[in-house]
Amino acid sequence: MSARDKFHYAVKQGLEKEGWVITHDPLRIEFGEEDKISIDLGAEQLLGAEKSEQKIAVEIKSFLSDSAIFDFHLALGQFLNYHLILEEIEPERLLYLAVPIEAYESFFYRDLPQAAIKKYQIKLIIYDSVNEVITKWIN
């Protein structure tokens, strides 16, 4: 079992405050005969009058190391692998990368993260770890 991110609970609380039901903590998926992954959270929400259901998977990152670019490389690699697997196993579930607002405001405006977000169509959840709320969804 992989270690939980420092802000795992804050993101989980933030999603629940927005009406999401946490269905998996973590979301475990087998790929092929030997590979297993654990995405931090799986959640579902009923959408308005049409009563359709939206499913998401959320990989939570803290960006607490001394190097934001190092953290970004790790997060991007994980995101791309999880995205590939979800497309095969659960294509209806959208994958989000959750990052703290401090990292978003200090790092994600830079050219490299912006280019990667655009190229790989990374969906972001920006969260406030202190108040345990989601501050922004970027699709």
PDB file of C-alpha atoms in Angstrom:
ATOM      1  CA  MET A   1       0.000   0.000   0.000  1.00  0.00           C
ATOM      2  CA  SER A   2       1.341   3.395  -0.925  1.00  0.00           C
ATOM      3  CA  ALA A   3       1.581   6.195   1.619  1.00  0.00           C
ATOM      4  CA  ARG A   4      -1.155   8.775   1.664  1.00  0.00           C
ATOM      5  CA  ASP A   5      -0.339  12.274   0.675  1.00  0.00           C
ATOM      6  CA  LYS A   6      -0.081  14.799   3.495  1.00  0.00           C
ATOM      7  CA  PHE A   7      -3.183  16.622   2.264  1.00  0.00           C
ATOM      8  CA  HIS A   8      -5.256  13.545   1.430  1.00  0.00           C
ATOM      9  CA  TYR A   9      -7.871  14.272   4.088  1.00  0.00           C
ATOM     10  CA  ALA A  10      -8.155  17.968   3.115  1.00  0.00           C
ATOM     11  CA  VAL A  11      -8.957  17.088  -0.503  1.00  0.00           C
ATOM     12  CA  LYS A  12     -11.365  14.353   0.543  1.00  0.00           C
ATOM     13  CA  GLN A  13     -13.176  16.813   2.819  1.00  0.00           C
ATOM     14  CA  GLY A  14     -13.220  19.459   0.079  1.00  0.00           C
ATOM     15  CA  LEU A  15     -14.823  17.051  -2.387  1.00  0.00           C
ATOM     16  CA  GLU A  16     -17.443  15.961   0.136  1.00  0.00           C
ATOM     17  CA  LYS A  17     -18.298  19.616   0.868  1.00  0.00           C
ATOM     18  CA  GLU A  18     -19.041  19.987  -2.861  1.00  0.00           C
ATOM     19  CA  GLY A  19     -21.431  17.049  -2.804  1.00  0.00           C
ATOM     20  CA  TRP A  20     -19.139  14.331  -4.081  1.00  0.00           C
ATOM     21  CA  VAL A  21     -19.529  10.853  -2.631  1.00  0.00           C
ATOM     22  CA  ILE A  22     -16.180   9.179  -2.046  1.00  0.00           C
ATOM     23  CA  THR A  23     -16.611   5.676  -3.444  1.00  0.00           C
ATOM     24  CA  HIS A  24     -13.004   4.481  -3.281  1.00  0.00           C
ATOM     25  CA  ASP A  25     -10.190   5.456  -0.910  1.00  0.00           C
ATOM     26  CA  PRO A  26      -7.984   4.499  -2.693  1.00  0.00           C
ATOM     27  CA  LEU A  27      -9.265   3.501  -6.133  1.00  0.00           C
ATOM     28  CA  ARG A  28      -7.392   0.275  -6.916  1.00  0.00           C
ATOM     29  CA  ILE A  29      -7.200  -0.933 -10.501  1.00  0.00           C
ATOM     30  CA  GLU A  30      -5.468  -3.962 -11.980  1.00  0.00           C
ATOM     31  CA  PHE A  31      -3.935  -3.557 -15.424  1.00  0.00           C
ATOM     32  CA  GLY A  32      -2.810  -6.677 -17.176  1.00  0.00           C
ATOM     33  CA  GLU A  33      -1.614  -9.631 -15.155  1.00  0.00           C
ATOM     34  CA  GLU A  34       1.043  -7.951 -13.047  1.00  0.00           C
ATOM     35  CA  ASP A  35       0.356  -4.242 -12.700  1.00  0.00           C
ATOM     36  CA  LYS A  36      -1.804  -2.692 -10.000  1.00  0.00           C
ATOM     37  CA  ILE A  37      -2.271   0.982  -9.301  1.00  0.00           C
ATOM     38  CA  SER A  38      -3.870   2.926  -6.472  1.00  0.00           C
ATOM     39  CA  ILE A  39      -5.274   6.330  -7.336  1.00  0.00           C
ATOM     40  CA  ASP A  40      -5.867   8.346  -4.161  1.00  0.00           C
ATOM     41  CA  LEU A  41      -9.647   8.805  -4.454  1.00  0.00           C
ATOM     42  CA  GLY A  42     -12.594   7.700  -6.554  1.00  0.00           C
ATOM     43  CA  ALA A  43     -15.766   9.785  -6.300  1.00  0.00           C
ATOM     44  CA  GLU A  44     -19.203  10.130  -7.853  1.00  0.00           C
ATOM     45  CA  GLN A  45     -21.786  12.886  -8.025  1.00  0.00           C
ATOM     46  CA  LEU A  46     -25.306  13.107  -9.433  1.00  0.00           C
ATOM     47  CA  LEU A  47     -25.637  16.008 -11.844  1.00  0.00           C
ATOM     48  CA  GLY A  48     -28.705  18.236 -11.684  1.00  0.00           C
ATOM     49  CA  ALA A  49     -32.026  17.550 -13.294  1.00  0.00           C
ATOM     50  CA  GLU A  50     -30.726  15.026 -15.807  1.00  0.00           C
ATOM     51  CA  LYS A  51     -29.744  12.744 -12.904  1.00  0.00           C
ATOM     52  CA  SER A  52     -26.700  11.555 -14.763  1.00  0.00           C
ATOM     53  CA  GLU A  53     -23.754  10.447 -12.726  1.00  0.00           C
ATOM     54  CA  GLN A  54     -20.248  11.836 -13.045  1.00  0.00           C
ATOM     55  CA  LYS A  55     -17.307   9.734 -11.897  1.00  0.00           C
ATOM     56  CA  ILE A  56     -13.865  11.061 -11.142  1.00  0.00           C
ATOM     57  CA  ALA A  57     -10.524   9.759  -9.932  1.00  0.00           C
ATOM     58  CA  VAL A  58      -8.263  12.130  -8.036  1.00  0.00           C
ATOM     59  CA  GLU A  59      -4.510  11.875  -7.588  1.00  0.00           C
ATOM     60  CA  ILE A  60      -3.478  14.185  -4.759  1.00  0.00           C
ATOM     61  CA  LYS A  61      -0.101  15.913  -4.666  1.00  0.00           C
ATOM     62  CA  SER A  62       1.355  18.215  -1.990  1.00  0.00           C
ATOM     63  CA  PHE A  63       4.331  19.781  -3.784  1.00  0.00           C
ATOM     64  CA  LEU A  64       6.244  20.089  -0.500  1.00  0.00           C
ATOM     65  CA  SER A  65       9.759  19.132  -1.615  1.00  0.00           C
ATOM     66  CA  ASP A  66      12.512  21.686  -2.226  1.00  0.00           C
ATOM     67  CA  SER A  67      11.988  21.385  -5.985  1.00  0.00           C
ATOM     68  CA  ALA A  68       8.598  22.065  -7.541  1.00  0.00           C
ATOM     69  CA  ILE A  69       9.895  20.835 -10.913  1.00  0.00           C
ATOM     70  CA  PHE A  70      10.881  17.503  -9.311  1.00  0.00           C
ATOM     71  CA  ASP A  71       7.423  17.178  -7.743  1.00  0.00           C
ATOM     72  CA  PHE A  72       5.858  18.069 -11.076  1.00  0.00           C
ATOM     73  CA  HIS A  73       7.849  15.392 -12.918  1.00  0.00           C
ATOM     74  CA  LEU A  74       6.665  12.759 -10.442  1.00  0.00           C
ATOM     75  CA  ALA A  75       3.073  13.966 -10.593  1.00  0.00           C
ATOM     76  CA  LEU A  76       3.044  14.135 -14.395  1.00  0.00           C
ATOM     77  CA  GLY A  77       4.464  10.619 -14.797  1.00  0.00           C
ATOM     78  CA  GLN A  78       1.931   9.201 -12.397  1.00  0.00           C
ATOM     79  CA  PHE A  79      -0.906  11.149 -14.012  1.00  0.00           C
ATOM     80  CA  LEU A  80      -0.039   9.933 -17.516  1.00  0.00           C
ATOM     81  CA  ASN A  81       0.151   6.287 -16.446  1.00  0.00           C
ATOM     82  CA  TYR A  82      -3.118   6.506 -14.528  1.00  0.00           C
ATOM     83  CA  HIS A  83      -4.787   8.282 -17.434  1.00  0.00           C
ATOM     84  CA  LEU A  84      -3.752   5.517 -19.828  1.00  0.00           C
ATOM     85  CA  ILE A  85      -5.071   2.819 -17.504  1.00  0.00           C
ATOM     86  CA  LEU A  86      -8.369   4.583 -16.829  1.00  0.00           C
ATOM     87  CA  GLU A  87      -8.961   5.014 -20.557  1.00  0.00           C
ATOM     88  CA  GLU A  88      -8.718   1.227 -20.898  1.00  0.00           C
ATOM     89  CA  ILE A  89     -10.490   0.073 -17.732  1.00  0.00           C
ATOM     90  CA  GLU A  90     -12.933   2.858 -16.757  1.00  0.00           C
ATOM     91  CA  PRO A  91     -13.212   5.308 -19.655  1.00  0.00           C
ATOM     92  CA  GLU A  92     -16.236   7.030 -18.084  1.00  0.00           C
ATOM     93  CA  ARG A  93     -14.158   8.161 -15.086  1.00  0.00           C
ATOM     94  CA  LEU A  94     -12.299  11.486 -15.443  1.00  0.00           C
ATOM     95  CA  LEU A  95      -8.857  11.789 -13.865  1.00  0.00           C
ATOM     96  CA  TYR A  96      -7.888  14.941 -11.960  1.00  0.00           C
ATOM     97  CA  LEU A  97      -4.584  15.993 -10.450  1.00  0.00           C
ATOM     98  CA  ALA A  98      -5.177  17.801  -7.130  1.00  0.00           C
ATOM     99  CA  VAL A  99      -2.567  20.426  -6.234  1.00  0.00           C
ATOM    100  CA  PRO A 100      -2.434  22.908  -3.338  1.00  0.00           C
ATOM    101  CA  ILE A 101      -3.248  26.512  -4.117  1.00  0.00           C
ATOM    102  CA  GLU A 102       0.248  27.603  -3.035  1.00  0.00           C
ATOM    103  CA  ALA A 103       1.890  25.368  -5.665  1.00  0.00           C
ATOM    104  CA  TYR A 104      -0.637  26.395  -8.283  1.00  0.00           C
ATOM    105  CA  GLU A 105       0.000  30.106  -7.738  1.00  0.00           C
ATOM    106  CA  SER A 106       3.787  29.845  -7.435  1.00  0.00           C
ATOM    107  CA  PHE A 107       4.610  27.170 -10.037  1.00  0.00           C
ATOM    108  CA  PHE A 108       1.803  26.247 -12.413  1.00  0.00           C
ATOM    109  CA  TYR A 109       1.830  29.626 -14.223  1.00  0.00           C
ATOM    110  CA  ARG A 110       5.304  28.822 -15.615  1.00  0.00           C
ATOM    111  CA  ASP A 111       5.805  27.802 -19.251  1.00  0.00           C
ATOM    112  CA  LEU A 112       6.691  24.130 -18.697  1.00  0.00           C
ATOM    113  CA  PRO A 113       3.730  23.192 -16.500  1.00  0.00           C
ATOM    114  CA  GLN A 114       1.393  25.200 -18.736  1.00  0.00           C
ATOM    115  CA  ALA A 115       2.720  23.436 -21.856  1.00  0.00           C
ATOM    116  CA  ALA A 116       2.370  20.022 -20.206  1.00  0.00           C
ATOM    117  CA  ILE A 117      -1.162  20.781 -18.990  1.00  0.00           C
ATOM    118  CA  LYS A 118      -2.169  21.815 -22.498  1.00  0.00           C
ATOM    119  CA  LYS A 119      -0.365  18.963 -24.301  1.00  0.00           C
ATOM    120  CA  TYR A 120      -1.639  16.192 -22.019  1.00  0.00           C
ATOM    121  CA  GLN A 121      -5.015  17.790 -21.250  1.00  0.00           C
ATOM    122  CA  ILE A 122      -4.449  17.546 -17.505  1.00  0.00           C
ATOM    123  CA  LYS A 123      -7.510  18.333 -15.428  1.00  0.00           C
ATOM    124  CA  LEU A 124      -6.671  20.098 -12.170  1.00  0.00           C
ATOM    125  CA  ILE A 125      -8.337  20.468  -8.813  1.00  0.00           C
ATOM    126  CA  ILE A 126      -6.862  23.329  -6.807  1.00  0.00           C
ATOM    127  CA  TYR A 127      -7.360  22.950  -3.079  1.00  0.00           C
ATOM    128  CA  ASP A 128      -6.861  24.943   0.110  1.00  0.00           C
ATOM    129  CA  SER A 129      -5.330  22.520   2.589  1.00  0.00           C
ATOM    130  CA  VAL A 130      -5.973  24.773   5.621  1.00  0.00           C
ATOM    131  CA  ASN A 131      -9.691  25.326   5.051  1.00  0.00           C
ATOM    132  CA  GLU A 132     -10.186  21.896   3.412  1.00  0.00           C
ATOM    133  CA  VAL A 133     -12.006  23.294   0.392  1.00  0.00           C
ATOM    134  CA  ILE A 134     -11.707  23.018  -3.370  1.00  0.00           C
ATOM    135  CA  THR A 135     -10.959  26.497  -4.704  1.00  0.00           C
ATOM    136  CA  LYS A 136     -10.919  25.817  -8.440  1.00  0.00           C
ATOM    137  CA  TRP A 137     -11.612  23.146 -11.051  1.00  0.00           C
ATOM    138  CA  ILE A 138      -9.648  23.441 -14.290  1.00  0.00           C
ATOM    139  CA  ASN A 139     -10.833  21.238 -17.145  1.00  0.00           C
TER     140      ASN A 139
END
